[in-house]
Amino acid sequence: MSVLQVLHYPDERLRTIAKPVEKVDAEIQSIIDDMFETMYAEEGIGLAATQVDIHRRIIVIDVSENRDQRLVLINPELMNEVGAIGIEEGCLSVPEQRAFVPRFEQVKIKALDYHGQPFELEADDLLAICIQHEMDHLVGKLFIDYLSPLKRQRIRQKVEKIDRLRAKDK
């Protein structure tokens, strides 16, 4: 397993629409393993393959305190949503920035698991929010797209400054 590089906004590759996974095989499972390692190394709770420049419909999530409840979503599809909720969200691709985003309180999805087996899942609260956030990545959408153009521009400037400072430190 290896830690992959997470793309940062405003990298245009984050806007790529992910393609469905045709077959879950050892290569896809290796990508998933690397994605979990990357997510844990970056201290995230979710990661879409698009964020690591792999444009396939793959999401990994672990919202547990002990970091021991891995959830894999391959080719996820939203089947139903209920209610409205919103919290301040952050994103590994938009480092050190947070903003309030409206989301559904509960979602029902269908997807394939790590072994390619179909399943359905009903989620609420943080897990529901995380699923929606990561599914946005699969269609080239970032949480900042829900914000005003002025707020997006401010965040872009902050992220570019953070990336410049990190590059200096290397």
Tab-separated table of C-alpha atoms in Angstrom:
chain	number	residue	atom	x	y	z
A	1	MET	CA	0.000	0.000	0.000
A	2	SER	CA	1.097	3.544	-0.586
A	3	VAL	CA	-0.008	7.076	0.163
A	4	LEU	CA	-1.253	8.843	-2.956
A	5	GLN	CA	-0.990	12.553	-3.717
A	6	VAL	CA	-4.220	14.435	-3.020
A	7	LEU	CA	-5.083	17.029	-5.665
A	8	HIS	CA	-5.761	20.536	-4.378
A	9	TYR	CA	-8.235	23.094	-5.646
A	10	PRO	CA	-8.053	24.806	-8.162
A	11	ASP	CA	-6.535	21.786	-9.986
A	12	GLU	CA	-8.827	21.183	-12.979
A	13	ARG	CA	-8.492	17.394	-12.637
A	14	LEU	CA	-10.858	17.694	-9.667
A	15	ARG	CA	-13.557	18.680	-12.186
A	16	THR	CA	-13.278	15.390	-14.112
A	17	ILE	CA	-16.381	13.206	-14.148
A	18	ALA	CA	-15.455	9.731	-12.919
A	19	LYS	CA	-16.156	6.657	-15.034
A	20	PRO	CA	-17.928	3.588	-13.632
A	21	VAL	CA	-15.842	0.637	-12.514
A	22	GLU	CA	-16.454	-2.186	-14.995
A	23	LYS	CA	-15.028	-5.018	-12.885
A	24	VAL	CA	-13.837	-5.180	-9.288
A	25	ASP	CA	-10.498	-6.964	-9.497
A	26	ALA	CA	-7.108	-6.934	-7.736
A	27	GLU	CA	-6.173	-3.626	-9.400
A	28	ILE	CA	-9.323	-1.898	-8.106
A	29	GLN	CA	-8.819	-3.420	-4.647
A	30	SER	CA	-5.231	-2.134	-4.619
A	31	ILE	CA	-6.492	1.361	-5.487
A	32	ILE	CA	-9.004	1.106	-2.623
A	33	ASP	CA	-6.284	0.012	-0.174
A	34	ASP	CA	-4.096	2.953	-1.247
A	35	MET	CA	-7.054	5.311	-0.910
A	36	PHE	CA	-7.680	4.197	2.684
A	37	GLU	CA	-3.998	4.604	3.526
A	38	THR	CA	-4.050	8.086	1.985
A	39	MET	CA	-7.252	9.090	3.764
A	40	TYR	CA	-5.896	7.976	7.146
A	41	ALA	CA	-2.511	9.655	6.531
A	42	GLU	CA	-4.297	12.925	5.680
A	43	GLU	CA	-6.630	12.532	8.697
A	44	GLY	CA	-9.746	12.597	6.529
A	45	ILE	CA	-13.038	10.752	6.944
A	46	GLY	CA	-13.749	10.245	3.243
A	47	LEU	CA	-11.919	10.210	-0.070
A	48	ALA	CA	-13.115	9.936	-3.663
A	49	ALA	CA	-10.815	8.461	-6.309
A	50	THR	CA	-11.051	11.715	-8.278
A	51	GLN	CA	-9.162	13.451	-5.458
A	52	VAL	CA	-6.126	11.237	-6.090
A	53	ASP	CA	-6.299	11.629	-9.878
A	54	ILE	CA	-7.992	8.275	-10.466
A	55	HIS	CA	-11.180	9.021	-12.362
A	56	ARG	CA	-13.241	5.990	-11.390
A	57	ARG	CA	-16.429	5.880	-9.316
A	58	ILE	CA	-14.789	4.765	-6.058
A	59	ILE	CA	-15.253	6.223	-2.571
A	60	VAL	CA	-13.736	5.196	0.757
A	61	ILE	CA	-15.150	6.389	4.089
A	62	ASP	CA	-14.458	5.834	7.772
A	63	VAL	CA	-16.300	8.159	10.153
A	64	SER	CA	-15.641	5.993	13.234
A	65	GLU	CA	-13.677	7.334	16.205
A	66	ASN	CA	-11.355	4.317	16.233
A	67	ARG	CA	-10.844	4.408	12.455
A	68	ASP	CA	-11.901	0.780	12.158
A	69	GLN	CA	-15.184	0.875	10.203
A	70	ARG	CA	-14.151	1.030	6.574
A	71	LEU	CA	-16.865	1.644	4.013
A	72	VAL	CA	-16.206	1.143	0.307
A	73	LEU	CA	-18.628	2.489	-2.292
A	74	ILE	CA	-18.008	1.471	-5.897
A	75	ASN	CA	-20.350	2.968	-8.512
A	76	PRO	CA	-22.595	4.498	-5.809
A	77	GLU	CA	-26.069	5.699	-6.751
A	78	LEU	CA	-28.361	7.840	-4.630
A	79	MET	CA	-31.749	6.149	-4.342
A	80	ASN	CA	-33.542	8.358	-1.825
A	81	GLU	CA	-32.949	11.390	0.354
A	82	VAL	CA	-34.868	12.862	3.285
A	83	GLY	CA	-34.749	16.034	5.347
A	84	ALA	CA	-32.332	18.906	5.390
A	85	ILE	CA	-29.214	19.445	7.436
A	86	GLY	CA	-26.015	21.338	7.094
A	87	ILE	CA	-22.730	21.582	8.889
A	88	GLU	CA	-19.413	23.188	8.270
A	89	GLU	CA	-17.592	20.931	5.840
A	90	GLY	CA	-13.952	20.636	5.002
A	91	CYS	CA	-12.151	18.730	2.266
A	92	LEU	CA	-8.707	17.214	1.773
A	93	SER	CA	-8.627	18.879	-1.665
A	94	VAL	CA	-9.376	22.303	-0.171
A	95	PRO	CA	-6.919	22.290	2.764
A	96	GLU	CA	-7.619	24.188	5.966
A	97	GLN	CA	-10.874	25.680	4.636
A	98	ARG	CA	-14.389	25.087	5.924
A	99	ALA	CA	-17.841	26.292	4.917
A	100	PHE	CA	-21.492	25.587	5.650
A	101	VAL	CA	-23.086	23.367	2.993
A	102	PRO	CA	-26.752	22.275	2.817
A	103	ARG	CA	-27.185	18.499	2.628
A	104	PHE	CA	-29.868	15.858	3.036
A	105	GLU	CA	-30.155	14.491	6.569
A	106	GLN	CA	-30.695	10.893	5.450
A	107	VAL	CA	-29.768	9.095	2.259
A	108	LYS	CA	-30.243	5.647	0.818
A	109	ILE	CA	-27.688	4.463	-1.703
A	110	LYS	CA	-26.800	1.366	-3.634
A	111	ALA	CA	-23.228	0.461	-4.538
A	112	LEU	CA	-20.738	-2.361	-4.875
A	113	ASP	CA	-18.475	-3.313	-1.972
A	114	TYR	CA	-14.729	-4.115	-1.896
A	115	HIS	CA	-15.424	-7.542	-3.432
A	116	GLY	CA	-17.814	-6.258	-6.107
A	117	GLN	CA	-20.941	-7.407	-4.282
A	118	PRO	CA	-24.006	-5.136	-4.567
A	119	PHE	CA	-25.525	-3.709	-1.399
A	120	GLU	CA	-27.852	-0.957	-0.205
A	121	LEU	CA	-27.195	1.383	2.694
A	122	GLU	CA	-29.317	3.848	4.628
A	123	ALA	CA	-27.232	6.537	6.307
A	124	ASP	CA	-27.900	9.597	8.417
A	125	ASP	CA	-26.031	12.412	10.148
A	126	LEU	CA	-22.269	12.557	9.525
A	127	LEU	CA	-22.178	9.429	7.353
A	128	ALA	CA	-24.961	10.772	5.108
A	129	ILE	CA	-23.160	14.106	4.766
A	130	CYS	CA	-19.859	12.402	3.987
A	131	ILE	CA	-21.449	10.177	1.335
A	132	GLN	CA	-23.026	13.197	-0.386
A	133	HIS	CA	-19.761	15.159	-0.210
A	134	GLU	CA	-17.732	12.320	-1.744
A	135	MET	CA	-20.366	11.583	-4.399
A	136	ASP	CA	-20.097	15.229	-5.472
A	137	HIS	CA	-16.411	14.622	-6.230
A	138	LEU	CA	-17.358	11.845	-8.661
A	139	VAL	CA	-19.177	14.405	-10.814
A	140	GLY	CA	-16.472	17.061	-10.556
A	141	LYS	CA	-18.162	19.101	-7.848
A	142	LEU	CA	-16.510	20.544	-4.727
A	143	PHE	CA	-18.158	21.766	-1.534
A	144	ILE	CA	-17.075	25.304	-2.394
A	145	ASP	CA	-19.316	25.184	-5.474
A	146	TYR	CA	-22.226	25.714	-3.071
A	147	LEU	CA	-20.718	29.075	-2.025
A	148	SER	CA	-20.901	32.530	-3.561
A	149	PRO	CA	-18.289	33.451	-6.202
A	150	LEU	CA	-16.659	35.881	-3.762
A	151	LYS	CA	-16.266	33.233	-1.045
A	152	ARG	CA	-14.904	30.752	-3.619
A	153	GLN	CA	-12.333	33.305	-4.776
A	154	ARG	CA	-11.197	33.970	-1.197
A	155	ILE	CA	-10.825	30.255	-0.544
A	156	ARG	CA	-8.895	29.799	-3.795
A	157	GLN	CA	-6.434	32.513	-2.753
A	158	LYS	CA	-5.994	30.949	0.695
A	159	VAL	CA	-5.417	27.451	-0.720
A	160	GLU	CA	-2.900	28.742	-3.265
A	161	LYS	CA	-1.032	30.508	-0.444
A	162	ILE	CA	-1.044	27.342	1.690
A	163	ASP	CA	0.323	25.318	-1.248
A	164	ARG	CA	3.081	27.908	-1.863
A	165	LEU	CA	4.117	27.809	1.799
A	166	ARG	CA	4.108	23.998	1.838
A	167	ALA	CA	6.247	23.943	-1.332
A	168	LYS	CA	8.788	26.242	0.359
A	169	ASP	CA	9.020	23.905	3.365
A	170	LYS	CA	9.880	20.890	1.214
